[in-house]
mmCIF file of C-alpha atoms in Angstrom:
data_model
loop_
_atom_site.group_PDB
_atom_site.id
_atom_site.type_symbol
_atom_site.label_atom_id
_atom_site.label_comp_id
_atom_site.label_asym_id
_atom_site.label_seq_id
_atom_site.Cartn_x
_atom_site.Cartn_y
_atom_site.Cartn_z
ATOM 1 C CA MET A 29 0.000 0.000 0.000
ATOM 2 C CA ARG A 30 1.175 3.494 -0.834
ATOM 3 C CA ALA A 31 0.145 6.417 1.387
ATOM 4 C CA LEU A 32 0.792 10.104 0.832
ATOM 5 C CA VAL A 33 0.662 12.403 3.866
ATOM 6 C CA ILE A 34 0.191 16.132 3.172
ATOM 7 C CA GLY A 35 0.805 18.663 5.943
ATOM 8 C CA ASP A 36 1.981 22.205 6.522
ATOM 9 C CA SER A 37 5.428 21.583 7.953
ATOM 10 C CA TYR A 38 8.088 18.958 8.594
ATOM 11 C CA ASP A 39 9.337 20.318 11.899
ATOM 12 C CA GLY A 40 7.381 21.702 14.823
ATOM 13 C CA PHE A 41 5.018 20.592 17.567
ATOM 14 C CA GLY A 42 1.557 19.089 17.865
ATOM 15 C CA SER A 43 0.223 18.085 14.457
ATOM 16 C CA GLU A 44 3.712 17.927 12.928
ATOM 17 C CA ILE A 45 4.818 15.404 15.568
ATOM 18 C CA PHE A 46 1.648 13.447 14.871
ATOM 19 C CA ALA A 47 2.445 13.322 11.131
ATOM 20 C CA LEU A 48 5.916 11.881 11.735
ATOM 21 C CA ASN A 49 4.517 9.341 14.222
ATOM 22 C CA LEU A 50 1.864 8.340 11.698
ATOM 23 C CA ILE A 51 4.468 7.879 8.972
ATOM 24 C CA ASP A 52 6.593 5.686 11.248
ATOM 25 C CA LEU A 53 3.551 3.631 12.251
ATOM 26 C CA LEU A 54 2.490 2.973 8.653
ATOM 27 C CA LYS A 55 6.045 2.045 7.680
ATOM 28 C CA LYS A 56 6.203 -0.473 10.529
ATOM 29 C CA HIS A 57 3.211 -2.197 8.971
ATOM 30 C CA GLY A 58 4.795 -2.380 5.539
ATOM 31 C CA TRP A 59 3.349 0.720 3.896
ATOM 32 C CA ASP A 60 5.317 2.832 1.450
ATOM 33 C CA VAL A 61 4.814 6.402 2.704
ATOM 34 C CA ARG A 62 5.667 9.829 1.301
ATOM 35 C CA TYR A 63 5.213 13.240 2.945
ATOM 36 C CA ILE A 64 4.604 16.538 1.153
ATOM 37 C CA TYR A 65 4.799 19.778 3.135
ATOM 38 C CA PHE A 66 5.055 23.511 2.441
ATOM 39 C CA HIS A 67 6.925 25.281 5.234
ATOM 40 C CA GLY A 68 9.918 24.928 7.573
ATOM 41 C CA SER A 69 13.288 23.263 7.230
ATOM 42 C CA VAL A 70 14.172 20.781 4.493
ATOM 43 C CA ALA A 71 13.881 17.218 5.771
ATOM 44 C CA GLY A 72 16.744 15.854 3.679
ATOM 45 C CA ALA A 73 15.214 12.424 3.018
ATOM 46 C CA LYS A 74 13.807 11.126 -0.260
ATOM 47 C CA GLU A 75 10.471 10.297 1.363
ATOM 48 C CA TYR A 76 9.874 13.982 2.153
ATOM 49 C CA THR A 77 9.108 16.608 -0.480
ATOM 50 C CA GLN A 78 8.878 20.313 0.231
ATOM 51 C CA ILE A 79 6.865 22.513 -2.106
ATOM 52 C CA ALA A 80 8.253 25.784 -0.801
ATOM 53 C CA LEU A 81 5.938 28.774 -0.525
ATOM 54 C CA LYS A 82 6.905 32.326 -1.289
ATOM 55 C CA ARG A 83 6.260 34.845 1.444
ATOM 56 C CA LYS A 84 3.062 36.230 -0.076
ATOM 57 C CA GLU A 85 1.812 32.705 -0.819
ATOM 58 C CA LYS A 86 1.934 31.883 2.889
ATOM 59 C CA TRP A 87 -0.361 34.821 3.520
ATOM 60 C CA ILE A 88 -2.898 34.386 0.694
ATOM 61 C CA GLY A 89 -2.755 30.596 0.292
ATOM 62 C CA ARG A 90 -5.435 29.959 2.880
ATOM 63 C CA PHE A 91 -7.903 32.228 1.110
ATOM 64 C CA ILE A 92 -7.489 31.310 -2.580
ATOM 65 C CA GLY A 93 -6.184 28.469 -4.685
ATOM 66 C CA LEU A 94 -2.664 29.039 -6.028
ATOM 67 C CA PRO A 95 -2.187 27.655 -9.565
ATOM 68 C CA SER A 96 1.571 27.136 -9.207
ATOM 69 C CA ILE A 97 1.203 25.206 -5.937
ATOM 70 C CA ARG A 98 -1.674 23.171 -7.329
ATOM 71 C CA SER A 99 0.404 22.296 -10.398
ATOM 72 C CA ASP A 100 3.439 21.188 -8.346
ATOM 73 C CA LEU A 101 1.256 19.183 -5.996
ATOM 74 C CA ASN A 102 -0.659 17.557 -8.839
ATOM 75 C CA ARG A 103 2.608 16.503 -10.515
ATOM 76 C CA ASN A 104 3.946 14.949 -7.290
ATOM 77 C CA VAL A 105 0.699 13.128 -6.561
ATOM 78 C CA LYS A 106 0.451 11.720 -10.087
ATOM 79 C CA GLU A 107 4.046 10.503 -10.007
ATOM 80 C CA TYR A 108 3.532 8.682 -6.710
ATOM 81 C CA ASP A 109 -0.048 7.497 -7.453
ATOM 82 C CA PRO A 110 -0.998 6.751 -3.823
ATOM 83 C CA ASP A 111 -3.659 4.296 -2.701
ATOM 84 C CA LEU A 112 -4.526 6.685 0.119
ATOM 85 C CA ILE A 113 -3.976 10.390 0.864
ATOM 86 C CA ILE A 114 -3.936 11.636 4.466
ATOM 87 C CA LEU A 115 -4.380 15.373 4.986
ATOM 88 C CA ASN A 116 -2.675 16.188 8.272
ATOM 89 C CA ASN A 117 -4.287 19.427 9.402
ATOM 90 C CA PRO A 118 -3.245 21.524 6.369
ATOM 91 C CA TYR A 119 -4.025 25.234 6.713
ATOM 92 C CA LEU A 120 -1.437 27.037 4.611
ATOM 93 C CA VAL A 121 -2.796 26.208 1.132
ATOM 94 C CA PRO A 122 -5.963 24.111 1.561
ATOM 95 C CA LEU A 123 -7.742 25.454 -1.526
ATOM 96 C CA SER A 124 -4.773 24.370 -3.633
ATOM 97 C CA ILE A 125 -4.841 20.887 -2.118
ATOM 98 C CA ILE A 126 -8.540 19.952 -2.246
ATOM 99 C CA PRO A 127 -8.975 19.966 -6.070
ATOM 100 C CA VAL A 128 -5.980 17.650 -6.416
ATOM 101 C CA VAL A 129 -6.768 15.086 -3.722
ATOM 102 C CA LYS A 130 -10.505 14.696 -4.312
ATOM 103 C CA LYS A 131 -9.721 12.283 -7.144
ATOM 104 C CA TYR A 132 -8.184 9.863 -4.622
ATOM 105 C CA LYS A 133 -9.254 8.066 -1.477
ATOM 106 C CA THR A 134 -8.608 10.803 1.074
ATOM 107 C CA VAL A 135 -9.012 11.219 4.810
ATOM 108 C CA ARG A 136 -8.466 14.421 6.763
ATOM 109 C CA VAL A 137 -6.997 14.335 10.279
ATOM 110 C CA VAL A 138 -8.371 17.370 12.144
ATOM 111 C CA HIS A 139 -6.252 18.484 15.091
ATOM 112 C CA ASP A 140 -7.837 21.700 16.319
ATOM 113 C CA CYS A 141 -10.819 24.010 16.095
ATOM 114 C CA ARG A 142 -9.307 25.964 13.212
ATOM 115 C CA CYS A 143 -11.413 23.648 11.070
ATOM 116 C CA ILE A 144 -14.319 25.927 12.060
ATOM 117 C CA CYS A 145 -12.969 28.904 14.017
ATOM 118 C CA HIS A 146 -11.047 31.394 11.881
ATOM 119 C CA SER A 147 -8.686 32.179 14.787
ATOM 120 C CA GLY A 148 -8.269 28.579 15.936
ATOM 121 C CA SER A 149 -8.941 29.544 19.544
ATOM 122 C CA CYS A 150 -12.684 30.183 20.076
ATOM 123 C CA LEU A 151 -11.614 33.235 22.084
ATOM 124 C CA ASP A 152 -12.502 36.886 21.690
ATOM 125 C CA ASP A 153 -10.061 39.775 21.978
ATOM 126 C CA LYS A 154 -10.421 39.711 25.778
ATOM 127 C CA MET A 155 -9.292 36.060 25.956
ATOM 128 C CA GLN A 156 -12.808 34.969 26.916
ATOM 129 C CA ILE A 157 -14.801 32.247 25.141
ATOM 130 C CA CYS A 158 -16.306 34.012 22.141
ATOM 131 C CA ARG A 159 -20.015 34.446 21.574
ATOM 132 C CA GLY A 160 -19.922 32.474 18.354
ATOM 133 C CA TYR A 161 -18.838 29.378 20.298
ATOM 134 C CA LYS A 162 -21.275 30.030 23.147
ATOM 135 C CA PHE A 163 -24.234 30.403 20.797
ATOM 136 C CA GLY A 164 -23.252 27.540 18.496
ATOM 137 C CA ASP A 165 -22.662 29.532 15.292
ATOM 138 C CA CYS A 166 -18.970 30.251 14.818
ATOM 139 C CA TYR A 167 -19.524 31.590 11.308
ATOM 140 C CA LYS A 168 -21.309 34.585 12.831
ATOM 141 C CA CYS A 169 -18.877 35.515 15.591
ATOM 142 C CA GLY A 170 -17.877 38.538 13.487
ATOM 143 C CA LYS A 171 -21.133 40.203 14.493
ATOM 144 C CA TYR A 172 -19.766 40.687 17.972
ATOM 145 C CA GLY A 173 -16.763 42.898 17.238
ATOM 146 C CA GLN A 174 -16.595 46.164 19.171
ATOM 147 C CA ARG A 175 -15.481 48.436 16.352
ATOM 148 C CA LYS A 176 -16.767 48.656 12.780
ATOM 149 C CA PHE A 177 -13.370 47.803 11.287
ATOM 150 C CA SER A 178 -12.915 44.860 13.643
ATOM 151 C CA ARG A 179 -16.431 43.658 12.926
ATOM 152 C CA ALA A 180 -15.876 43.739 9.157
ATOM 153 C CA HIS A 181 -12.465 42.120 9.446
ATOM 154 C CA VAL A 182 -13.735 39.199 11.537
ATOM 155 C CA TRP A 183 -16.822 38.797 9.342
ATOM 156 C CA LEU A 184 -14.567 38.424 6.295
ATOM 157 C CA LYS A 185 -12.425 35.770 7.977
ATOM 158 C CA CYS A 186 -15.531 33.857 9.066
ATOM 159 C CA HIS A 187 -16.888 34.029 5.514
ATOM 160 C CA ILE A 188 -13.629 32.664 4.100
ATOM 161 C CA GLN A 189 -13.606 29.870 6.672
ATOM 162 C CA LYS A 190 -17.155 28.906 5.723
ATOM 163 C CA LYS A 191 -16.194 28.742 2.036
ATOM 164 C CA LEU A 192 -13.200 26.550 2.894
ATOM 165 C CA ASN A 193 -15.376 24.084 4.777
ATOM 166 C CA GLN A 194 -17.812 23.998 1.873
ATOM 167 C CA ALA A 195 -14.879 23.039 -0.360
ATOM 168 C CA TYR A 196 -14.040 20.136 1.949
ATOM 169 C CA LEU A 197 -17.675 19.032 1.887
ATOM 170 C CA LYS A 198 -17.759 19.127 -1.922
ATOM 171 C CA GLY A 199 -14.611 17.007 -1.931
ATOM 172 C CA ASP A 200 -16.466 14.409 0.178
ATOM 173 C CA ILE A 201 -13.439 14.052 2.473
ATOM 174 C CA THR A 202 -13.861 11.941 5.619
ATOM 175 C CA SER A 203 -12.462 13.353 8.877
ATOM 176 C CA ILE A 204 -10.711 11.802 11.871
ATOM 177 C CA PHE A 205 -10.814 13.623 15.220
ATOM 178 C CA PRO A 206 -8.486 12.936 18.176
ATOM 179 C CA SER A 207 -11.163 13.879 20.735
ATOM 180 C CA ASP A 208 -14.912 13.512 21.116
ATOM 181 C CA TRP A 209 -15.051 17.196 21.983
ATOM 182 C CA LEU A 210 -13.716 18.227 18.566
ATOM 183 C CA ARG A 211 -15.922 15.741 16.718
ATOM 184 C CA GLU A 212 -19.030 17.028 18.509
ATOM 185 C CA TYR A 213 -17.961 20.651 17.951
ATOM 186 C CA CYS A 214 -17.864 20.012 14.201
ATOM 187 C CA VAL A 215 -21.208 18.192 13.845
ATOM 188 C CA PRO A 216 -23.406 21.344 13.490
ATOM 189 C CA TYR A 217 -21.183 22.428 10.597
ATOM 190 C CA ARG A 218 -21.668 19.114 8.735
ATOM 191 C CA ILE A 219 -18.057 18.054 9.269
ATOM 192 C CA ASN A 220 -18.541 14.479 10.367
ATOM 193 C CA GLY A 221 -16.163 11.665 11.084
ATOM 194 C CA THR A 222 -14.718 9.294 13.651
ATOM 195 C CA THR A 223 -12.904 9.833 16.953
ATOM 196 C CA ILE A 224 -9.542 8.064 17.193
ATOM 197 C CA ASN A 225 -7.532 9.233 20.197
ATOM 198 C CA ASN A 226 -4.006 10.256 19.246
ATOM 199 C CA TYR A 227 -1.303 7.657 19.720
ATOM 200 C CA ILE A 228 2.284 8.673 20.434
ATOM 201 C CA ASP A 229 5.218 6.395 21.123
ATOM 202 C CA THR A 230 5.707 6.546 24.896
ATOM 203 C CA LYS A 231 8.091 3.596 25.295
ATOM 204 C CA ASP A 232 10.772 5.929 26.680
ATOM 205 C CA LEU A 233 8.429 7.219 29.376
ATOM 206 C CA CYS A 234 8.588 5.362 32.666
ATOM 207 C CA TYR A 235 5.515 5.296 34.906
ATOM 208 C CA LEU A 236 7.008 7.104 37.891
ATOM 209 C CA PRO A 237 4.332 8.622 40.142
ATOM 210 C CA SER A 238 5.716 10.823 42.876
ATOM 211 C CA LEU A 239 4.162 11.884 46.164
ATOM 212 C CA ASP A 240 6.938 14.380 46.793
ATOM 213 C CA ARG A 241 4.660 17.325 46.066
ATOM 214 C CA LYS A 242 7.375 19.783 45.196
ATOM 215 C CA LYS A 243 7.938 19.874 41.442
ATOM 216 C CA TYR A 244 5.293 21.035 38.964
ATOM 217 C CA VAL A 245 5.815 21.164 35.216
ATOM 218 C CA TYR A 246 4.433 22.656 32.016
ATOM 219 C CA ILE A 247 5.487 21.446 28.559
ATOM 220 C CA GLY A 248 4.431 23.142 25.313
ATOM 221 C CA GLY A 249 4.309 26.514 23.627
ATOM 222 C CA LEU A 250 4.504 29.391 26.091
ATOM 223 C CA SER A 251 1.978 32.066 25.131
ATOM 224 C CA ILE A 252 -1.036 33.887 26.512
ATOM 225 C CA PHE A 253 -3.288 31.529 24.516
ATOM 226 C CA LYS A 254 -1.745 28.518 26.242
ATOM 227 C CA GLY A 255 -2.408 30.064 29.655
ATOM 228 C CA THR A 256 1.213 30.840 30.521
ATOM 229 C CA LYS A 257 0.336 34.195 32.076
ATOM 230 C CA ILE A 258 -2.313 32.829 34.432
ATOM 231 C CA LEU A 259 -0.050 29.901 35.322
ATOM 232 C CA VAL A 260 2.942 32.055 36.249
ATOM 233 C CA MET A 261 0.848 34.594 38.156
ATOM 234 C CA GLU A 262 -1.056 31.973 40.159
ATOM 235 C CA PHE A 263 2.009 29.854 40.838
ATOM 236 C CA ASP A 264 3.834 32.934 42.093
ATOM 237 C CA ARG A 265 1.048 33.456 44.620
ATOM 238 C CA PHE A 266 0.789 29.748 45.431
ATOM 239 C CA SER A 267 4.532 29.303 46.029
ATOM 240 C CA LYS A 268 5.086 32.155 48.477
ATOM 241 C CA ASP A 269 4.664 30.021 51.601
ATOM 242 C CA LYS A 270 5.483 26.574 50.152
ATOM 243 C CA ASP A 271 8.510 24.538 49.153
ATOM 244 C CA VAL A 272 7.378 24.066 45.551
ATOM 245 C CA GLU A 273 8.875 24.743 42.112
ATOM 246 C CA LEU A 274 7.539 25.218 38.584
ATOM 247 C CA TYR A 275 9.502 24.098 35.528
ATOM 248 C CA LEU A 276 8.473 25.481 32.129
ATOM 249 C CA ALA A 277 9.721 23.969 28.862
ATOM 250 C CA GLY A 278 8.910 24.967 25.300
ATOM 251 C CA PRO A 279 9.204 27.801 22.780
ATOM 252 C CA GLN A 280 8.208 31.183 24.159
ATOM 253 C CA ASP A 281 6.840 34.278 22.468
ATOM 254 C CA LYS A 282 7.904 37.840 23.288
ATOM 255 C CA ASP A 283 5.042 38.327 25.759
ATOM 256 C CA THR A 284 6.159 35.271 27.743
ATOM 257 C CA THR A 285 9.753 36.494 27.685
ATOM 258 C CA ALA A 286 8.592 39.768 29.230
ATOM 259 C CA LEU A 287 6.390 37.892 31.719
ATOM 260 C CA LEU A 288 9.233 35.692 32.951
ATOM 261 C CA GLU A 289 11.452 38.747 33.250
ATOM 262 C CA GLU A 290 8.780 40.367 35.421
ATOM 263 C CA TYR A 291 8.721 37.351 37.756
ATOM 264 C CA LYS A 292 12.450 36.635 37.732
ATOM 265 C CA GLU A 293 12.711 37.417 41.456
ATOM 266 C CA ASN A 294 10.725 34.270 42.160
ATOM 267 C CA LYS A 295 13.492 31.655 42.175
ATOM 268 C CA LYS A 296 10.899 28.881 42.321
ATOM 269 C CA ILE A 297 9.889 29.418 38.676
ATOM 270 C CA HIS A 298 12.347 28.012 36.127
ATOM 271 C CA TYR A 299 12.381 28.272 32.337
ATOM 272 C CA MET A 300 14.221 25.275 30.876
ATOM 273 C CA GLY A 301 14.251 26.243 27.207
ATOM 274 C CA ILE A 302 13.090 24.012 24.370
ATOM 275 C CA LEU A 303 13.495 20.302 25.018
ATOM 276 C CA SER A 304 14.104 17.764 22.274
ATOM 277 C CA HIS A 305 11.606 14.906 22.295
ATOM 278 C CA ASP A 306 14.186 12.412 23.556
ATOM 279 C CA LYS A 307 14.666 14.532 26.693
ATOM 280 C CA ILE A 308 11.012 14.579 27.780
ATOM 281 C CA ALA A 309 11.149 11.321 29.761
ATOM 282 C CA GLU A 310 14.158 12.428 31.790
ATOM 283 C CA PHE A 311 12.610 15.858 32.333
ATOM 284 C CA LEU A 312 9.344 14.407 33.667
ATOM 285 C CA ALA A 313 10.859 11.661 35.809
ATOM 286 C CA ASP A 314 11.050 13.474 39.169
ATOM 287 C CA LYS A 315 8.010 15.762 38.724
ATOM 288 C CA TYR A 316 4.810 15.479 40.756
ATOM 289 C CA CYS A 317 2.236 17.277 38.626
ATOM 290 C CA LEU A 318 1.799 18.439 35.021
ATOM 291 C CA ILE A 319 -0.272 21.587 34.446
ATOM 292 C CA MET A 320 -2.105 22.311 31.170
ATOM 293 C CA PRO A 321 -3.669 25.773 31.665
ATOM 294 C CA SER A 322 -4.857 26.446 28.074
ATOM 295 C CA LEU A 323 -7.220 29.312 27.420
ATOM 296 C CA ILE A 324 -7.836 28.108 23.869
ATOM 297 C CA MET A 325 -9.937 25.073 23.033
ATOM 298 C CA ASP A 326 -7.022 22.649 23.111
ATOM 299 C CA ASN A 327 -7.999 19.458 21.323
ATOM 300 C CA TYR A 328 -5.793 16.598 22.594
ATOM 301 C CA PRO A 329 -2.492 17.984 23.943
ATOM 302 C CA THR A 330 0.492 15.677 23.555
ATOM 303 C CA ALA A 331 1.910 16.913 26.865
ATOM 304 C CA VAL A 332 -1.110 15.529 28.736
ATOM 305 C CA ILE A 333 -0.508 12.087 27.185
ATOM 306 C CA GLU A 334 3.127 12.297 28.271
ATOM 307 C CA GLY A 335 2.164 13.416 31.762
ATOM 308 C CA VAL A 336 -0.382 10.630 32.261
ATOM 309 C CA MET A 337 1.935 7.936 30.874
ATOM 310 C CA GLY A 338 4.725 9.275 33.062
ATOM 311 C CA GLY A 339 2.571 8.915 36.191
ATOM 312 C CA LYS A 340 1.940 12.600 36.912
ATOM 313 C CA LEU A 341 -1.103 14.188 38.473
ATOM 314 C CA ILE A 342 -2.788 16.418 35.893
ATOM 315 C CA ILE A 343 -4.150 19.894 36.529
ATOM 316 C CA GLY A 344 -5.904 21.081 33.392
ATOM 317 C CA SER A 345 -8.263 23.765 32.168
ATOM 318 C CA ASN A 346 -11.811 22.903 31.150
ATOM 319 C CA ARG A 347 -11.127 23.875 27.534
ATOM 320 C CA GLY A 348 -11.529 21.605 24.530
ATOM 321 C CA GLY A 349 -10.611 17.951 24.919
ATOM 322 C CA ILE A 350 -8.516 18.277 28.078
ATOM 323 C CA PRO A 351 -11.266 17.184 30.526
ATOM 324 C CA GLU A 352 -12.034 14.003 28.575
ATOM 325 C CA MET A 353 -8.348 13.052 28.546
ATOM 326 C CA VAL A 354 -8.320 12.751 32.338
ATOM 327 C CA ALA A 355 -12.035 11.902 32.732
ATOM 328 C CA GLY A 356 -12.372 12.818 36.392
ATOM 329 C CA ASP A 357 -8.885 11.669 37.337
ATOM 330 C CA GLY A 358 -7.320 15.113 37.106
ATOM 331 C CA LEU A 359 -8.037 18.478 38.699
ATOM 332 C CA ILE A 360 -9.997 20.600 36.208
ATOM 333 C CA PHE A 361 -10.274 24.375 36.561
ATOM 334 C CA ASP A 362 -11.999 27.184 34.678
ATOM 335 C CA PRO A 363 -9.450 29.806 33.532
ATOM 336 C CA GLY A 364 -12.322 32.291 33.248
ATOM 337 C CA VAL A 365 -12.912 32.121 37.011
ATOM 338 C CA ASP A 366 -10.505 34.138 39.154
ATOM 339 C CA GLY A 367 -8.571 31.978 41.602
ATOM 340 C CA ASP A 368 -9.802 28.622 40.274
ATOM 341 C CA LEU A 369 -6.313 27.486 39.205
ATOM 342 C CA PHE A 370 -4.942 28.638 42.555
ATOM 343 C CA SER A 371 -7.548 26.540 44.377
ATOM 344 C CA LYS A 372 -6.595 23.447 42.354
ATOM 345 C CA LEU A 373 -2.918 24.017 43.106
ATOM 346 C CA GLU A 374 -3.815 24.201 46.792
ATOM 347 C CA LEU A 375 -5.877 21.025 46.478
ATOM 348 C CA SER A 376 -2.945 19.224 44.871
ATOM 349 C CA GLN A 377 -1.044 19.828 48.108
ATOM 350 C CA THR A 378 -3.776 18.799 50.532
ATOM 351 C CA MET A 379 -5.328 15.720 48.879
ATOM 352 C CA ALA A 380 -4.781 12.444 50.700
ATOM 353 C CA ASP A 381 -1.987 10.280 49.306
ATOM 354 C CA ASP A 382 -4.312 7.412 48.440
ATOM 355 C CA LEU A 383 -6.565 9.750 46.420
ATOM 356 C CA VAL A 384 -3.597 11.169 44.504
ATOM 357 C CA GLU A 385 -2.340 7.660 43.761
ATOM 358 C CA LYS A 386 -5.788 6.575 42.576
ATOM 359 C CA LYS A 387 -6.210 9.554 40.256
ATOM 360 C CA ILE A 388 -2.777 8.989 38.716
ATOM 361 C CA SER A 389 -3.279 5.223 38.409
ATOM 362 C CA ASP A 390 -6.796 5.406 36.932
ATOM 363 C CA ALA A 391 -5.744 7.947 34.299
ATOM 364 C CA TYR A 392 -2.771 5.757 33.370
ATOM 365 C CA GLU A 393 -4.827 2.551 33.135
ATOM 366 C CA ARG A 394 -7.221 4.207 30.711
ATOM 367 C CA MET A 395 -4.584 5.958 28.593
ATOM 368 C CA LYS A 396 -2.328 2.906 28.250
ATOM 369 C CA ASN A 397 -5.044 1.211 26.162
ATOM 370 C CA ILE A 398 -4.334 3.688 23.351
ATOM 371 C CA THR A 399 -1.611 1.462 21.932
ATOM 372 C CA GLU A 400 0.026 1.281 18.539
ATOM 373 C CA GLY A 401 -2.131 -1.754 17.745
ATOM 374 C CA TYR A 402 -5.330 0.008 18.758
ATOM 375 C CA TYR A 403 -4.476 3.061 16.702
ATOM 376 C CA PHE A 404 -3.472 1.170 13.566
ATOM 377 C CA THR A 405 -6.577 -1.044 13.696
ATOM 378 C CA ALA A 406 -8.844 2.003 14.109
ATOM 379 C CA LEU A 407 -7.163 3.759 11.169
ATOM 380 C CA MET A 408 -7.517 0.713 8.929
ATOM 381 C CA ASP A 409 -11.188 0.520 9.790
ATOM 382 C CA VAL A 410 -11.694 4.100 8.613
ATOM 383 C CA TYR A 411 -9.559 3.640 5.486
ATOM 384 C CA SER A 412 -11.399 0.457 4.499
ATOM 385 C CA LYS A 413 -14.697 2.370 4.336
ATOM 386 C CA LEU A 414 -13.480 5.119 2.012
#
């Protein structure tokens, strides 16, 4: 069997890691796999092809089809002649991709709410859940802008997003969702499909629960959307009278750089830089609790999988698919409620040992069933019905 995976980038986090894991998984089962992408560094392997975008193409490619990109993609697809095409969350040039792939058996792996929400966050400009999401019509969230220019700007982006989804529907492309939350979010917009929880290779992660309630950790992009600001502010307050520490790892934006500079006097908060994937297990080993404080509707964060499989207590926001990942075995807070994260941090210190152990163990027992075999079987079931 020949499979062609099409995604935005070769290197990065989240969906890019998923694409590489998927390629490795298919190869293990004897598939011949190729990967076409449009942005980032050159992979340097014959299985990977970059169709490089010019600067302006990166900006306009989401809104219109680009003849040159469509031509290059069509040539590559014809030469390879795949039995199956997997669209891995492509957002840079989707309208150039859809006309090419609709001639083949194609499945789309949806990783986040950008499939509906033009901003990919379901948040308004005040970092609150937007009215479009609350009222169940994300195509109309542009009505709720405060200024005329803002209102028109958001309306245009919503209109473009609606047209893009109509193109996917015309292409009759089946979707796979990593979480039930994302699948259910998409149903009113006629984007239907199957939930298959993300699988990542966790063989390097040792199940090492710790009741030494000192070290807390966050792994992922550091930005206001990911809740870094509320995490640092609340942990600063939480740590004043306790022997606790917070370790942050991941790429940071300029706002986070300024934030960490502001709180540099707190020697209990540590920024560890960007960790390579082979360092995650060692980094997690002696930690007690992993915190996922996302403000955005995070779909199925890889860091939560790593935390659960590493035997860590999870504190997570109630956004997106995070609550279903821990299903009552984590401490869930509402980032829109002042002090709610602080109260969960306090609770993580006062819970009885046997309750902490049970929460960690139950989350692990459920997550460990998402094996390579489970994932491959579920994928083949979807592919067989195309």
